[in-house]
Short mmCIF file of C-alpha atoms and ligand atoms in Angstrom, two decimals:
data_model
loop_
_atom_site.label_atom_id
_atom_site.label_comp_id
_atom_site.label_asym_id
_atom_site.label_seq_id
_atom_site.Cartn_x
_atom_site.Cartn_y
_atom_site.Cartn_z
CA MET O 291 -198.58 -17.83 -86.33
CA ARG O 292 -201.87 -16.33 -85.92
CA ARG O 293 -200.35 -13.68 -83.72
CA ASN O 294 -198.02 -12.79 -86.66
CA ALA O 295 -200.94 -12.55 -89.00
CA VAL O 296 -202.59 -9.53 -87.02
CA ASN O 297 -199.22 -7.86 -86.07
CA PRO O 298 -197.22 -7.22 -89.31
CA LEU O 299 -194.40 -5.55 -87.31
CA ALA O 300 -194.05 -8.54 -85.07
CA ALA O 301 -194.17 -10.96 -88.22
CA GLY O 302 -190.94 -12.89 -88.84
CA CYS O 303 -189.46 -11.43 -92.24
CA VAL O 304 -187.77 -14.45 -93.47
CA ALA O 305 -188.26 -13.17 -97.04
CA VAL O 306 -190.29 -10.44 -98.60
CA HIS O 307 -192.55 -12.80 -100.36
CA HIS O 308 -193.19 -14.49 -96.97
CA CYS O 309 -194.07 -11.20 -95.46
CA ARG O 310 -196.45 -10.49 -98.24
CA MET O 311 -198.29 -13.80 -97.52
CA LYS O 312 -198.61 -12.93 -93.94
CA VAL O 313 -200.10 -9.56 -94.50
CA ARG O 314 -202.59 -10.51 -97.15
CA GLY O 315 -205.94 -8.51 -96.60
CA ILE O 316 -204.20 -6.05 -94.28
CA VAL O 317 -204.49 -2.46 -95.03
CA ALA O 318 -201.83 -1.07 -97.46
CA MET O 319 -200.16 1.12 -94.82
CA ALA O 320 -199.39 -1.90 -92.71
CA LEU O 321 -197.93 -3.46 -95.77
CA ALA O 322 -195.66 -0.72 -96.49
CA LEU O 323 -194.56 -0.52 -92.81
CA LEU O 324 -193.82 -4.27 -92.86
CA LEU O 325 -191.81 -4.23 -96.19
CA ALA O 326 -189.77 -1.41 -94.88
CA ALA O 327 -189.19 -3.19 -91.55
CA CYS O 328 -188.04 -6.33 -93.57
CA GLY O 329 -185.08 -4.54 -95.11
CA GLY O 330 -183.02 -6.28 -97.91
CA SER O 331 -181.28 -9.11 -95.99
CA PRO O 332 -182.91 -12.22 -94.84
CA HIS O 333 -180.86 -12.16 -91.55
CA ARG O 334 -181.68 -8.56 -90.59
CA ARG O 335 -184.74 -8.07 -88.48
CA PRO O 336 -186.32 -4.95 -87.25
CA ALA O 337 -185.67 -3.93 -83.72
CA LEU O 338 -189.08 -4.02 -82.31
CA GLY O 339 -188.89 -1.22 -79.82
CA ILE O 340 -189.38 -3.26 -76.59
CA ALA O 341 -188.44 -0.66 -73.81
CA PRO O 342 -185.91 -1.53 -71.16
CA PRO O 343 -187.73 -2.03 -67.89
CA GLU O 344 -187.14 0.69 -65.23
CA ASP O 345 -184.81 -0.35 -62.59
CA THR O 346 -186.47 1.12 -59.50
CA PRO O 347 -188.16 -0.46 -56.44
CA ALA O 348 -191.56 0.37 -57.59
CA ALA O 349 -190.72 -1.20 -61.09
CA PHE O 350 -189.45 -4.24 -59.15
CA ARG O 351 -192.73 -4.63 -57.03
CA LYS O 352 -194.73 -4.29 -60.27
CA CYS O 353 -192.55 -6.98 -62.02
CA GLN O 354 -193.14 -9.40 -59.07
CA PHE O 355 -196.87 -8.78 -59.33
CA ASP O 356 -196.69 -9.57 -63.12
CA MET O 357 -194.54 -12.62 -62.55
CA SER O 358 -197.22 -13.95 -59.97
CA ALA O 359 -200.01 -13.24 -62.46
CA LEU O 360 -198.33 -15.46 -64.97
CA GLY O 361 -198.23 -18.31 -62.27
CA ALA O 362 -194.60 -18.04 -61.82
CA LYS O 363 -192.78 -19.24 -58.75
CA TYR O 364 -189.67 -17.52 -57.80
CA GLN O 365 -187.49 -16.31 -54.75
CA ILE O 366 -186.61 -12.68 -54.40
CA LEU O 367 -182.67 -12.61 -54.06
CA PRO O 368 -180.85 -9.86 -51.80
CA ASP O 369 -179.23 -7.21 -53.93
CA LYS O 370 -175.63 -7.86 -54.79
CA ASP O 371 -172.99 -5.38 -55.86
CA TYR O 372 -169.53 -6.79 -56.67
CA HIS O 373 -167.99 -3.37 -56.86
CA ASN O 374 -166.22 -4.18 -60.12
CA GLY O 375 -169.11 -3.10 -62.49
CA CYS O 376 -170.91 -6.43 -61.87
CA SER O 377 -174.23 -6.59 -59.83
CA ALA O 378 -177.32 -8.44 -59.36
CA THR O 379 -179.94 -6.10 -58.12
CA HIS O 380 -183.80 -6.48 -58.16
CA ALA O 381 -183.05 -10.16 -59.23
CA LEU O 382 -185.04 -13.36 -58.81
CA LYS O 383 -184.17 -17.07 -58.57
CA LEU O 384 -186.72 -18.81 -60.76
CA VAL O 385 -188.37 -21.87 -59.26
CA ALA O 386 -191.20 -22.61 -61.83
CA ILE O 387 -192.05 -20.91 -64.83
CA GLY O 388 -194.06 -23.48 -66.81
CA ILE O 389 -191.11 -25.34 -68.20
CA PRO O 390 -188.01 -26.16 -66.23
CA VAL O 391 -184.98 -23.96 -67.42
CA THR O 392 -181.69 -25.54 -66.49
CA ASN O 393 -178.64 -23.70 -65.05
CA LEU O 394 -180.19 -20.32 -64.12
CA GLY O 395 -178.77 -18.25 -61.40
CA ALA O 396 -179.88 -14.80 -60.51
CA VAL O 397 -182.07 -13.17 -63.21
CA LYS O 398 -182.94 -9.44 -62.92
CA CYS O 399 -186.87 -9.42 -62.63
CA GLY O 400 -187.54 -7.57 -66.07
CA THR O 401 -185.53 -10.30 -67.93
CA ALA O 402 -187.12 -12.93 -65.80
CA LEU O 403 -190.61 -11.68 -66.64
CA ALA O 404 -189.86 -11.61 -70.56
CA LEU O 405 -188.36 -15.02 -70.17
CA THR O 406 -191.50 -16.32 -68.40
CA GLN O 407 -193.81 -14.79 -70.94
CA TRP O 408 -191.73 -16.40 -73.75
CA VAL O 409 -191.73 -19.79 -71.97
CA THR O 410 -195.46 -19.82 -71.18
CA GLN O 411 -196.60 -18.15 -74.37
CA ALA O 412 -194.40 -18.99 -77.20
CA VAL O 413 -192.25 -22.12 -76.60
CA GLN O 414 -194.78 -24.72 -76.24
CA SER O 415 -197.00 -23.49 -79.26
CA ALA O 416 -193.95 -23.37 -81.35
CA ALA O 417 -193.21 -26.92 -80.42
CA HIS O 418 -196.67 -27.81 -81.33
CA ASP O 419 -196.70 -26.01 -84.44
CA ARG O 420 -193.29 -27.04 -85.80
CA LEU O 421 -192.40 -30.29 -84.17
CA GLY O 422 -195.76 -31.84 -83.18
CA GLY O 423 -194.25 -32.22 -79.63
CA TYR O 424 -194.12 -30.94 -76.09
CA VAL O 425 -191.17 -29.32 -74.47
CA VAL O 426 -190.29 -30.70 -71.14
CA LYS O 427 -187.05 -29.01 -70.43
CA ILE O 428 -185.24 -25.92 -71.60
CA GLU O 429 -181.45 -25.81 -71.47
CA SER O 430 -179.64 -22.60 -70.66
CA PHE O 431 -176.03 -21.75 -70.52
CA GLY O 432 -176.89 -19.37 -67.57
CA SER O 433 -177.90 -15.82 -66.62
CA PHE O 434 -175.47 -13.87 -64.20
CA ALA O 435 -171.78 -13.89 -65.38
CA CYS O 436 -169.34 -11.17 -64.45
CA ARG O 437 -167.68 -10.81 -67.87
CA PRO O 438 -167.30 -8.52 -70.81
CA ILE O 439 -169.33 -8.90 -74.02
CA ASN O 440 -168.43 -12.20 -75.77
CA GLY O 441 -165.89 -12.84 -72.87
CA ILE O 442 -163.37 -10.70 -74.67
CA ALA O 443 -161.20 -8.40 -72.29
CA GLY O 444 -161.40 -4.76 -73.03
CA ASN O 445 -164.95 -5.12 -74.12
CA LYS O 446 -167.63 -3.19 -72.11
CA LEU O 447 -169.42 -5.42 -69.59
CA SER O 448 -172.12 -7.83 -70.93
CA GLU O 449 -175.68 -7.63 -69.74
CA HIS O 450 -174.86 -10.82 -68.00
CA ALA O 451 -172.77 -8.92 -65.59
CA GLN O 452 -175.93 -7.25 -64.35
CA ALA O 453 -177.99 -10.64 -64.27
CA ASN O 454 -179.88 -8.96 -67.16
CA ALA O 455 -179.57 -11.69 -69.71
CA VAL O 456 -180.08 -15.32 -70.33
CA ASP O 457 -178.53 -17.62 -72.92
CA ILE O 458 -180.67 -20.53 -74.21
CA ALA O 459 -179.05 -23.62 -75.72
CA GLY O 460 -181.55 -26.10 -76.38
CA PHE O 461 -185.00 -27.71 -75.85
CA VAL O 462 -185.85 -31.45 -74.73
CA LEU O 463 -189.12 -32.69 -75.88
CA ALA O 464 -191.23 -35.28 -74.19
CA ASP O 465 -190.63 -37.97 -76.86
CA GLY O 466 -186.78 -37.56 -76.08
CA ARG O 467 -186.03 -35.39 -79.02
CA ARG O 468 -183.23 -32.80 -78.08
CA ILE O 469 -183.22 -29.64 -80.25
CA THR O 470 -180.08 -27.55 -79.75
CA ILE O 471 -178.90 -24.28 -81.36
CA ALA O 472 -175.42 -25.77 -82.01
CA LYS O 473 -176.85 -28.75 -83.81
CA ASP O 474 -180.09 -27.79 -85.34
CA TRP O 475 -179.97 -23.90 -86.12
CA ASN O 476 -178.30 -24.87 -89.48
CA GLY O 477 -179.05 -28.69 -89.21
CA PRO O 478 -180.62 -31.06 -91.89
CA ASP O 479 -184.04 -31.10 -90.23
CA ALA O 480 -186.30 -28.21 -91.56
CA ASP O 481 -188.82 -28.64 -88.82
CA SER O 482 -186.15 -28.10 -86.19
CA ARG O 483 -184.74 -25.09 -88.08
CA ALA O 484 -188.29 -23.61 -88.25
CA PHE O 485 -189.05 -24.31 -84.64
CA LEU O 486 -185.77 -22.63 -83.54
CA ARG O 487 -186.44 -19.50 -85.81
CA GLN O 488 -189.95 -19.38 -84.38
CA VAL O 489 -188.88 -19.15 -80.84
CA ARG O 490 -186.10 -16.63 -81.72
CA ASP O 491 -188.80 -14.36 -83.43
CA ALA O 492 -191.05 -14.90 -80.51
CA ALA O 493 -188.26 -13.71 -78.13
CA CYS O 494 -187.86 -10.56 -80.28
CA ARG O 495 -191.26 -9.61 -79.24
CA ARG O 496 -190.48 -9.78 -75.70
CA PHE O 497 -186.89 -8.84 -75.13
CA VAL O 498 -184.89 -5.63 -76.04
CA THR O 499 -182.00 -7.75 -77.60
CA VAL O 500 -182.10 -11.12 -79.06
CA LEU O 501 -179.01 -12.55 -80.61
CA SER O 502 -178.89 -15.84 -82.67
CA PRO O 503 -176.35 -17.68 -84.67
CA ASP O 504 -177.46 -15.09 -87.49
CA TYR O 505 -175.79 -12.36 -85.52
CA ASN O 506 -172.19 -13.63 -85.26
CA ALA O 507 -170.08 -16.80 -84.55
CA TYR O 508 -170.09 -16.04 -80.74
CA HIS O 509 -173.78 -17.12 -80.75
CA HIS O 510 -173.38 -20.26 -82.85
CA ASP O 511 -174.60 -22.39 -79.97
CA HIS O 512 -177.06 -20.26 -77.99
CA LEU O 513 -179.77 -17.66 -78.29
CA HIS O 514 -178.90 -14.60 -76.16
CA PHE O 515 -181.78 -12.64 -74.63
CA ASP O 516 -181.51 -9.50 -72.55
CA MET O 517 -183.40 -6.32 -71.39
CA GLY O 518 -180.47 -3.86 -71.86
CA LYS O 519 -180.43 -0.96 -74.40
CA GLY O 520 -179.34 -2.90 -77.41
CA HIS O 521 -182.51 -3.03 -79.56
CA LEU O 522 -181.38 -5.91 -81.85
CA CYS O 523 -183.04 -8.87 -83.15
CA ARG O 524 -180.95 -11.11 -85.18
ZN1 ZN U 866 -175.61 -13.95 -73.51
#
């Protein structure tokens, strides 16, 4: 939460009075920016302007360097083009990024880097802050999937069809607790609800698009993260 206190645009805007508390003591201009960004609805969050990564060989090399600098272990996957709009280029197979993440296939490097940053910089501290615990496993619904948005025929292809997205379903703690989006996003435990919103908000500072159950019913059981062009944080 300290990070939020010095970066008003990154602060979670759960309610205007909450935002005011977070920015107490910060210059008036920052306050005005923050209140504008909060908007009128508790479920609408500002798009934070994370730029989609370039999809070039040079950017891929830089991304690998940045992954290694974070201590990530990964394998470089051969480029795949399925000639139906689906592809997985400049993609990695993640071997170790700080916390095991289940069920991941190919992940485009830019998305893998944002995921690694989220795992190493945000998830453990949120678990400490909100749950007094330690995450030992993150459960995902996968990364690459050659399918349209929301799986509905006729929709344009999902970012998953380019291995550019990851769906996060839950977290297992060292003491055995299992916090899932499906069960806990609107569940009875306030600490679990706060933890899930904290990791969602942290993802919004690293991914271009973050969709939670607040977005629509298709996301009732997972957090969708991608590095496409959507600029959404809900
Ligand atoms: Zn998704």
